[in-house]
Backbone as a chain_set.jsonl record, in Angstrom:
{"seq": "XXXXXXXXXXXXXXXXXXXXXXXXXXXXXXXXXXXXXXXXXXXXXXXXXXXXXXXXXXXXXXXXXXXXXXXXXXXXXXXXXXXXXXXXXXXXXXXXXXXXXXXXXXXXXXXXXXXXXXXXXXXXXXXXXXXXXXXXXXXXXXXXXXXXXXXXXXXXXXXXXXXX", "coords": {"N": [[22.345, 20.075, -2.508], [20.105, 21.441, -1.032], [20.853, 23.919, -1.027], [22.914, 24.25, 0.518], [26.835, 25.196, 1.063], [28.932, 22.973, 0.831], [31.718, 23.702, 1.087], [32.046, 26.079, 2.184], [30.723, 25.951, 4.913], [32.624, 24.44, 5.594], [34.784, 25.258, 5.857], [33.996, 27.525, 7.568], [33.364, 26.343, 9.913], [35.971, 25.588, 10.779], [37.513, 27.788, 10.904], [36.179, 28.851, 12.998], [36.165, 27.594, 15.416], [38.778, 26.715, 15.485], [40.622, 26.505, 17.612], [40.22, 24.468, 19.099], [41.086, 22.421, 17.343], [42.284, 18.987, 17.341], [42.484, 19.238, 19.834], [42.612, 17.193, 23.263], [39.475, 16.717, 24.489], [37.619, 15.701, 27.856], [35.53, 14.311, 29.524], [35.179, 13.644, 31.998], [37.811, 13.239, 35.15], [40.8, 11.373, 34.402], [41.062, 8.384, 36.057], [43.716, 5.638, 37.464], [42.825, 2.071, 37.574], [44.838, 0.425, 38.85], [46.996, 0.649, 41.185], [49.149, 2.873, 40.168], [52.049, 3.339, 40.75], [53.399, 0.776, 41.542], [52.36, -0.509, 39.663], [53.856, 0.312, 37.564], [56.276, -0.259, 38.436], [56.326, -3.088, 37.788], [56.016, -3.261, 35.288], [58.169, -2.268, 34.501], [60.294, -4.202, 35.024], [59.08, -6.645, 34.016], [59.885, -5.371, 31.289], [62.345, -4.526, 30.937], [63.643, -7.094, 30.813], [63.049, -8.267, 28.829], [64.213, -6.36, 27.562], [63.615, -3.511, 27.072], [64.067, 0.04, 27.817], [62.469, 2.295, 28.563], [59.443, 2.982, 30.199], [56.149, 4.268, 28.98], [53.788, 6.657, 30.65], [51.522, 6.672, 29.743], [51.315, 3.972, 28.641], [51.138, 2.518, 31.239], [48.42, 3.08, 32.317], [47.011, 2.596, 30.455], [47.109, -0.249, 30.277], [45.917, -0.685, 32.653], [43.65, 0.408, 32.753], [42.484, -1.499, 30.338], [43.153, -4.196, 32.156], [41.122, -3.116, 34.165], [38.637, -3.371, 32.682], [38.831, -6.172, 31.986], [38.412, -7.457, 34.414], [35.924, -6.377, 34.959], [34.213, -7.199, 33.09], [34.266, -10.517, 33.665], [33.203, -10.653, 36.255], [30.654, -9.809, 35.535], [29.929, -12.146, 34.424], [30.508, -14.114, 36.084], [28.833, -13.184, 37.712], [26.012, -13.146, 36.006], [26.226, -16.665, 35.637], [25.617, -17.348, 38.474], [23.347, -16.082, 38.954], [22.259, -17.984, 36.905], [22.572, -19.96, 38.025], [20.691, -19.791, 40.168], [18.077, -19.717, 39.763], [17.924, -21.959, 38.301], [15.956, -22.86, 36.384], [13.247, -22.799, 37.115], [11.407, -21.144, 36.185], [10.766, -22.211, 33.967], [8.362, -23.872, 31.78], [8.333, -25.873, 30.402], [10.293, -28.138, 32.016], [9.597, -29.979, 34.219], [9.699, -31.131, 37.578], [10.46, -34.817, 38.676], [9.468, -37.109, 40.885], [9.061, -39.707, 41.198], [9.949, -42.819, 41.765], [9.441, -45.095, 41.472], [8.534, -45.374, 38.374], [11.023, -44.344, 37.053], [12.904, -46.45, 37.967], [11.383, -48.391, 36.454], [11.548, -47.641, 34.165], [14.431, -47.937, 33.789], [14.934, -50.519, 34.135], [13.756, -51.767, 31.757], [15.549, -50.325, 29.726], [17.583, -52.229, 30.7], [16.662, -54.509, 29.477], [16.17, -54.184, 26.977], [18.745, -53.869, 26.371], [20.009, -56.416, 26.828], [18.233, -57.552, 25.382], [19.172, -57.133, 22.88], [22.012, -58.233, 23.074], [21.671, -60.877, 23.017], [20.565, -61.288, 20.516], [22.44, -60.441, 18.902], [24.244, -62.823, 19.655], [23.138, -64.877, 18.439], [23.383, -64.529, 15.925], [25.787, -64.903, 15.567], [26.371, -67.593, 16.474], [24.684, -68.647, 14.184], [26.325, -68.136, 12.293], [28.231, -69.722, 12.654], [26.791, -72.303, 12.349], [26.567, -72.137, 9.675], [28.986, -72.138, 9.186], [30.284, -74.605, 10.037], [28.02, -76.376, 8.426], [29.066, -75.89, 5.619], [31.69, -76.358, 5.281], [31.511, -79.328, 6.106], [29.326, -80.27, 4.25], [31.274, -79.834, 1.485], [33.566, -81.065, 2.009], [36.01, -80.183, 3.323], [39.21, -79.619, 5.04], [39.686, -80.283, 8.046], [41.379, -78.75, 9.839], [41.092, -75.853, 8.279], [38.303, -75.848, 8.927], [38.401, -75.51, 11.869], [40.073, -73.628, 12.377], [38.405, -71.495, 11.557], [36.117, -71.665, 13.564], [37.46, -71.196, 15.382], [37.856, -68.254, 15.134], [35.073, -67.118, 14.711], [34.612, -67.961, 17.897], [36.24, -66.535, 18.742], [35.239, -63.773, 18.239], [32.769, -64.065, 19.458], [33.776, -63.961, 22.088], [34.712, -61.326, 22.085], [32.339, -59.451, 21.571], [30.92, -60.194, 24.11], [31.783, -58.957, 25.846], [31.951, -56.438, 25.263]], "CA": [[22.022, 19.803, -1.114], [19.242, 22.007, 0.021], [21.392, 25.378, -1.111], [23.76, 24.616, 1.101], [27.709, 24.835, -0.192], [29.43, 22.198, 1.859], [33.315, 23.373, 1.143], [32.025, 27.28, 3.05], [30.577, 25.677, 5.926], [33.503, 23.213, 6.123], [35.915, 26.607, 6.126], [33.326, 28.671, 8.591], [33.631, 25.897, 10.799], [37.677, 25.226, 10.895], [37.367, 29.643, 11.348], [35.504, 29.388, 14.497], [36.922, 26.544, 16.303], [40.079, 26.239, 15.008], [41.723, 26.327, 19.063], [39.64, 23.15, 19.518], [41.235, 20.772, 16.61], [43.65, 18.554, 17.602], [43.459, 19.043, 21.549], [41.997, 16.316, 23.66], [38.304, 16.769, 25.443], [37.673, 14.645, 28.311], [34.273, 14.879, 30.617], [35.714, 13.275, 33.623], [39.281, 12.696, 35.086], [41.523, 9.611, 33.898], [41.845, 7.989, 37.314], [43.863, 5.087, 37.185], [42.279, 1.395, 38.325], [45.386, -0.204, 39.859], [47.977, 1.695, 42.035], [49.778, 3.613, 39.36], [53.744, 3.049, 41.013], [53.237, -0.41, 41.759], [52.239, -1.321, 38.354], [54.591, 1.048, 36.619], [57.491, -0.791, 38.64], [56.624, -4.191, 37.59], [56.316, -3.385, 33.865], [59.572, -2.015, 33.854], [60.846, -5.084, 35.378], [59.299, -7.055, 33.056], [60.078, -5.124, 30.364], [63.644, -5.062, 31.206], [63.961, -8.69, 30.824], [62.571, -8.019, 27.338], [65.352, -5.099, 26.634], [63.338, -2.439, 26.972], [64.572, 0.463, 28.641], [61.19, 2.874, 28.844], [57.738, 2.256, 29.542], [55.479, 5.405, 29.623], [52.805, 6.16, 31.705], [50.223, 6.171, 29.1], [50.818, 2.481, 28.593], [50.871, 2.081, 32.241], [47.177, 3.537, 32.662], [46.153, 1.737, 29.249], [47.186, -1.745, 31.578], [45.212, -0.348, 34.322], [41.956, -0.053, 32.353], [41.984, -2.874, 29.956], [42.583, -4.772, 33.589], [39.804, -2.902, 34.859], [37.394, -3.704, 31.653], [38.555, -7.626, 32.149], [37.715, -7.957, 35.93], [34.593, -6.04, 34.892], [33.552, -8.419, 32.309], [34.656, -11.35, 33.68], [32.62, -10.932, 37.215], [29.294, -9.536, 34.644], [30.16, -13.24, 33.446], [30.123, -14.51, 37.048], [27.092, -13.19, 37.939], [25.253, -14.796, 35.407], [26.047, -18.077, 35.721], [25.441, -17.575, 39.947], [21.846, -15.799, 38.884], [21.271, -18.89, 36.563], [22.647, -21.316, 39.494], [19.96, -20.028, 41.339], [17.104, -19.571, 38.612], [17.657, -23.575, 38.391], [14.965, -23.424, 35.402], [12.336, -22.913, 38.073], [10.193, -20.704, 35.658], [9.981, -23.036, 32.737], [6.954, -25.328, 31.877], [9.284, -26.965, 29.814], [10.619, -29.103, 32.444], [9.148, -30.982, 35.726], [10.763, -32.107, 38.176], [9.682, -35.876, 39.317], [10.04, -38.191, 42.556], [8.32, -40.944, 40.919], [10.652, -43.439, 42.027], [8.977, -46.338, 40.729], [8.746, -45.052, 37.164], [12.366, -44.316, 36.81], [13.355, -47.838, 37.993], [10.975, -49.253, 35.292], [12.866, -47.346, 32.519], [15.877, -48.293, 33.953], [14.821, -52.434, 33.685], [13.177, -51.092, 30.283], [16.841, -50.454, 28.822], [18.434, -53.119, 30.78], [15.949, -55.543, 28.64], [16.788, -53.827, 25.529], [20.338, -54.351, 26.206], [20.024, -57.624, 26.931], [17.919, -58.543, 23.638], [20.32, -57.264, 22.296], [23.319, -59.094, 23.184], [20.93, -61.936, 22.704], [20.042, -61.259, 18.94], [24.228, -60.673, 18.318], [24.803, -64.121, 20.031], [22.29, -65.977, 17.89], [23.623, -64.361, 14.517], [27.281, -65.715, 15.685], [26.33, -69.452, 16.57], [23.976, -69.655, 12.969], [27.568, -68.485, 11.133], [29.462, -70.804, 12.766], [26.866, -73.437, 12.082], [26.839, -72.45, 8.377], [30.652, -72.461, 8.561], [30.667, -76.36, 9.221], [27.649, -77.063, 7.415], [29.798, -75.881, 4.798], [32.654, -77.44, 5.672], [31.117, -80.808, 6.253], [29.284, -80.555, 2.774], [31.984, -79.47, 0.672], [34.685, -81.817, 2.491], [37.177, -79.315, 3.669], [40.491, -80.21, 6.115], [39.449, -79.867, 9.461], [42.047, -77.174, 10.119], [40.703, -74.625, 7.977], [37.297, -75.448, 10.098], [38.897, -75.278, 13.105], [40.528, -71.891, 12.46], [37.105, -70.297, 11.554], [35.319, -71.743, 14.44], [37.91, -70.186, 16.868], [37.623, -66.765, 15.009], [33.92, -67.244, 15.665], [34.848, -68.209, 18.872], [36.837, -64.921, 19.328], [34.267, -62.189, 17.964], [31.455, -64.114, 20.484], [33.7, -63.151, 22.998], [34.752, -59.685, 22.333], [30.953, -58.981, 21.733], [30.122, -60.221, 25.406], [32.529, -58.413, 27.006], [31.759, -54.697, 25.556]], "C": [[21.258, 20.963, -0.479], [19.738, 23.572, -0.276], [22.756, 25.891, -0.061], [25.294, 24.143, 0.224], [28.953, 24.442, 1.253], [30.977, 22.924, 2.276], [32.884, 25.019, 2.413], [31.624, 27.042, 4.405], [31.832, 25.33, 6.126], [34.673, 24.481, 6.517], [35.394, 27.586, 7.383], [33.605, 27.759, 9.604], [34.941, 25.797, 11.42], [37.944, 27.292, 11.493], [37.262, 29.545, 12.831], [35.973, 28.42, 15.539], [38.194, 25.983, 16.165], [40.939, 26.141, 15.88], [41.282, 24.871, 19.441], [40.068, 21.838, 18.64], [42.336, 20.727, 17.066], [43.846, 18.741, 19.432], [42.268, 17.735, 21.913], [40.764, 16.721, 24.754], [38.154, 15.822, 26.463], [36.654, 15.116, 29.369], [34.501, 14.091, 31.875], [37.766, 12.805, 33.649], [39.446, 11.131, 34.712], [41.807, 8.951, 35.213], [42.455, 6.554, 36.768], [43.038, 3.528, 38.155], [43.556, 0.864, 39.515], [46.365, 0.833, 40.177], [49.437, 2.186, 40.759], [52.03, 3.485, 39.529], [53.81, 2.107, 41.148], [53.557, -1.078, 40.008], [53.452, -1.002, 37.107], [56.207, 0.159, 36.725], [57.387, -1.975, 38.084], [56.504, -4.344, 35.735], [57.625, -2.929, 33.645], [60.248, -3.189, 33.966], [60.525, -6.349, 34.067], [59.784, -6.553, 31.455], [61.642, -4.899, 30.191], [64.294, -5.806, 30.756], [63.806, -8.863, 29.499], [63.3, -7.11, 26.569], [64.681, -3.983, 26.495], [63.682, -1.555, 27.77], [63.421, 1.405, 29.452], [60.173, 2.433, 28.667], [57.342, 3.892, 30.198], [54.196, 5.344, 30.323], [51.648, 6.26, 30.927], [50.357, 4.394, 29.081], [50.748, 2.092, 29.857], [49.314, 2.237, 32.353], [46.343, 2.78, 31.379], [46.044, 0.452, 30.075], [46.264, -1.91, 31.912], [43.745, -0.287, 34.005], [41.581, -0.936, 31.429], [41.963, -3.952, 31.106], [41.647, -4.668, 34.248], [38.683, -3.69, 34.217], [37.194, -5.156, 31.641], [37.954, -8.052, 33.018], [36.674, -7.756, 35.399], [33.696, -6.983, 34.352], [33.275, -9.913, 32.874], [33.467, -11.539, 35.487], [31.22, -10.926, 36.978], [29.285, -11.322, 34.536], [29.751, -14.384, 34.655], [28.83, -14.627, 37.47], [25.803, -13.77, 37.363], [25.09, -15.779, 35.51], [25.747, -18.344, 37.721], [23.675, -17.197, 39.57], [21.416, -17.162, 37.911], [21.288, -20.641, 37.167], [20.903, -21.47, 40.383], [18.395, -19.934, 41.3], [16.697, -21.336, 39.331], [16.557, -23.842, 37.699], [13.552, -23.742, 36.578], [11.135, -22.217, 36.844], [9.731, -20.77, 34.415], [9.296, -23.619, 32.918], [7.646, -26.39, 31.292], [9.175, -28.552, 30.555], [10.043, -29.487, 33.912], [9.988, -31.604, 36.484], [9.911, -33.3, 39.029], [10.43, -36.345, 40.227], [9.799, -39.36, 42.314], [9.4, -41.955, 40.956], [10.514, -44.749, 41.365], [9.084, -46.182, 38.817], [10.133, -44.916, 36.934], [13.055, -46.145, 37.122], [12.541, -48.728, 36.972], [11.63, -48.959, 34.116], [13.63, -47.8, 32.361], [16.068, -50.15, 33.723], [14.344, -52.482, 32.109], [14.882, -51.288, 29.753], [17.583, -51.422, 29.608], [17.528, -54.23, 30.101], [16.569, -55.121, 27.717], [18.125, -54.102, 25.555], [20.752, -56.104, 26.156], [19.153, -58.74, 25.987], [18.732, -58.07, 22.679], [21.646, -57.465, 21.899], [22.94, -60.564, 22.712], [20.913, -62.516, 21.255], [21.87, -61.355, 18.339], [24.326, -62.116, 18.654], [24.108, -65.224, 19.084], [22.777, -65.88, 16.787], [24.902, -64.98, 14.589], [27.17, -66.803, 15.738], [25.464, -69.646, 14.736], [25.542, -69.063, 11.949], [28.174, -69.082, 11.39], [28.445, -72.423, 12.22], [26.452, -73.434, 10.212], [28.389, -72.92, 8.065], [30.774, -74.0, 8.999], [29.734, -77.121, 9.07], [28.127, -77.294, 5.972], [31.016, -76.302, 4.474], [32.614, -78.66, 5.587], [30.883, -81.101, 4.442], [30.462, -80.326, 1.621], [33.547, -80.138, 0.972], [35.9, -81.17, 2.499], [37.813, -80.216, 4.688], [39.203, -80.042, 7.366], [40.397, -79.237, 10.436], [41.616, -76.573, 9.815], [39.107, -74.402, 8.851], [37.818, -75.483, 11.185], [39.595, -73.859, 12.895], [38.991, -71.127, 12.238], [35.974, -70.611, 12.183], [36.01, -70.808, 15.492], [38.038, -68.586, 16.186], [36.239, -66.463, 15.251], [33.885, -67.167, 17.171], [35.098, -66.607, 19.664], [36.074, -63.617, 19.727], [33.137, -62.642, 18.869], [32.136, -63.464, 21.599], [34.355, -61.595, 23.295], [33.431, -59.008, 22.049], [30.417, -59.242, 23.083], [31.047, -59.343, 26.451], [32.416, -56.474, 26.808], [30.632, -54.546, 26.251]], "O": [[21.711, 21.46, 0.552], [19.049, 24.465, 0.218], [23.327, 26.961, 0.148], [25.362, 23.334, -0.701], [29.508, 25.11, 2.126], [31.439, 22.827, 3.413], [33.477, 24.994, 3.491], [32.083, 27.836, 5.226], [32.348, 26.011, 7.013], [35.323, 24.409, 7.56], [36.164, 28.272, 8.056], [34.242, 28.333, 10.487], [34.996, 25.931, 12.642], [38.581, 27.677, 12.474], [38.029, 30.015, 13.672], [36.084, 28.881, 16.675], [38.587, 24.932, 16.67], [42.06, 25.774, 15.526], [42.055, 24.167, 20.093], [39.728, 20.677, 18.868], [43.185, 21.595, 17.265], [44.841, 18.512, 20.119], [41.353, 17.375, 21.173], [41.134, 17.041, 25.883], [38.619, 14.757, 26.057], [36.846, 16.143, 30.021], [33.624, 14.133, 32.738], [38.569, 12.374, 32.822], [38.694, 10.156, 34.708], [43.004, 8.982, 35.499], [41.925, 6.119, 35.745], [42.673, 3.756, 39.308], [43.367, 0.872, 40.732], [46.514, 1.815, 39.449], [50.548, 1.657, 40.758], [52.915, 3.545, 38.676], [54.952, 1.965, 40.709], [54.445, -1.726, 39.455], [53.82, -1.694, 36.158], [57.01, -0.071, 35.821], [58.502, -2.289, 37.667], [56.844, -5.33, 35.082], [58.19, -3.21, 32.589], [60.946, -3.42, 32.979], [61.398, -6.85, 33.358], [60.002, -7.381, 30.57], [62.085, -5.185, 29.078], [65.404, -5.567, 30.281], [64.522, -9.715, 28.975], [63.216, -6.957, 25.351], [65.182, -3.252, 25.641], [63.75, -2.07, 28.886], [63.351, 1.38, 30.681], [59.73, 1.786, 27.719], [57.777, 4.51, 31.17], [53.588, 4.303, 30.574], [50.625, 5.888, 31.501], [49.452, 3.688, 29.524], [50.159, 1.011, 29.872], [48.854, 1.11, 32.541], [45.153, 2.473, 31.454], [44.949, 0.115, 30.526], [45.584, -2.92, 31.734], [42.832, -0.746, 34.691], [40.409, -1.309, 31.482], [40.948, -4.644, 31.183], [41.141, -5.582, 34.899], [37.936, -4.456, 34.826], [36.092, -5.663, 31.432], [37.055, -8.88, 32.865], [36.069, -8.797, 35.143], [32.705, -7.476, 34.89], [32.217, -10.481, 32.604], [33.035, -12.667, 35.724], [30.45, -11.598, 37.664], [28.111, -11.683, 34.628], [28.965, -15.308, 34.446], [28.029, -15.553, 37.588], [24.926, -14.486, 37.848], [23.933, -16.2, 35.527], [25.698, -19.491, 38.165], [22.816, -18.011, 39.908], [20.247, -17.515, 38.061], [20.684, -21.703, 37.014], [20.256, -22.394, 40.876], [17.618, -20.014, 42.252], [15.905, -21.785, 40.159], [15.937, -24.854, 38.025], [13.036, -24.849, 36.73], [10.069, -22.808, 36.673], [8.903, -20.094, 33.804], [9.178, -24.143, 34.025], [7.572, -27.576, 31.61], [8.57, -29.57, 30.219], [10.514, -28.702, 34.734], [10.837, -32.439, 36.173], [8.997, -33.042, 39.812], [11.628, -36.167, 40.443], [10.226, -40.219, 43.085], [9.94, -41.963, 39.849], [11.427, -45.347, 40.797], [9.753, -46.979, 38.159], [10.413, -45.939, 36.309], [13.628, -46.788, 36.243], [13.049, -49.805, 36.658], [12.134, -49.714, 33.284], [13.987, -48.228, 31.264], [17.026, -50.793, 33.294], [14.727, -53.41, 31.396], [15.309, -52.398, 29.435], [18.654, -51.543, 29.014], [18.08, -55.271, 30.458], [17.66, -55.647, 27.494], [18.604, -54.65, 24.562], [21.621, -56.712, 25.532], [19.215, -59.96, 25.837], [18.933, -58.706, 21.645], [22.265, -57.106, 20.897], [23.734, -61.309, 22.136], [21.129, -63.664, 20.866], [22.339, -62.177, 17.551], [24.55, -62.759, 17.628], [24.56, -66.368, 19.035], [22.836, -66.96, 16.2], [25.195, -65.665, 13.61], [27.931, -67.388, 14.968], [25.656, -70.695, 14.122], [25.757, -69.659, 10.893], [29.031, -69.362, 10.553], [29.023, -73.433, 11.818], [26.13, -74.443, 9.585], [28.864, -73.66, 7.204], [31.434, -74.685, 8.218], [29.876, -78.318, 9.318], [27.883, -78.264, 5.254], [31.309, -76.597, 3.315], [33.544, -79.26, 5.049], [31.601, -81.694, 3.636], [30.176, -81.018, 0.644], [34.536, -79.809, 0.316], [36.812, -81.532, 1.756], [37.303, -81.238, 5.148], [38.026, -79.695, 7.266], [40.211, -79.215, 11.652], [41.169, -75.941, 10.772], [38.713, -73.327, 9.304], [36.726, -75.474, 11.752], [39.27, -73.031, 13.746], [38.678, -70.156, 12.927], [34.896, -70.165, 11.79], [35.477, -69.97, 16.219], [38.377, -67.722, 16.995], [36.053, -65.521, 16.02], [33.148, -66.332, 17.694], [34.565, -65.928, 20.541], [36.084, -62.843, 20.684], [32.387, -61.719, 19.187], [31.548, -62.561, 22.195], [34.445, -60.954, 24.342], [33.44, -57.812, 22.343], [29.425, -58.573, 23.371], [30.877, -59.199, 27.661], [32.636, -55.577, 27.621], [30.261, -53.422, 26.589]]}, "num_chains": 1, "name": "protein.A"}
């Protein structure tokens, strides 16, 4: 490595700073977010209830800023969806917004046709099986019970097809 001999650094260093391992640095105070006695009382309380007898005040102040970091997030999260309330896709080309009033009511008779050839086209395929079922019937000289039961199941499926 370059001439350098890693284990003498690693010893010159532990030499010269050796008051600095192991303590804690910190470039601003720990304030806490929520009122520090408040919060402290109601974890004991719940924790109480749970059998615990101590809670320290590091986990109180841990609380106090994962609470902080949620609000934080959680209003970041707000804001977004209020800045893209108010966006409203104004500065896409994408999309247009129309008034054409007339055009929209033609679409709208547009798929009520299509719906309605196609209840049409089901109703026509149900009457030609019922009139195979007693051309077949007739030719092949069946009871006229067993055609009568598979006209009214015909019967049935025409009308649970007009009614969805």
């Amino acid at each position: 490595m370059a001439g350098v001999n890693l284990n003498e650094e690693n010893a010159r260093i532990l030499a010269t700073s050796s008051e600095l391992v192991g303590t804690k640095i910190r470039s601003c105070k720990d304030e806490s977010f929520l009122p520090t006695g408040l919060l402290h009382r109601r974890i004991l309380d719940t924790a109480k209830k749970l059998g615990v007898t101590e809670v320290p005040l590091e986990v109180v102040n841990f609380i106090s800023h994962a609470t902080q970091s949620r609000l934080r997030s959680l209003l970041e999260k707000v804001s977004a969806v209020a800045q893209h309330r108010t966006d409203g896709g104004k500065d896409e080309d994408l999309h247009e917004q129309s008034s054409d009033v007339r055009s929209q009511l033609r679409f709208f008779e547009q798929l009520e046709r299509m719906e309605k050839q196609r209840k049409d086209e089901q109703e026509r395929e149900i009457l030609l099986k019922a009139a195979k079922v007693r051309t077949h019937a007739h030719v092949h000289g069946r009871s006229s019970q067993s055609f009568y039961t598979k006209d009214k199941e015909i019967h049935i499926n025409y009308k649970i097809l007009n009614y969805k």
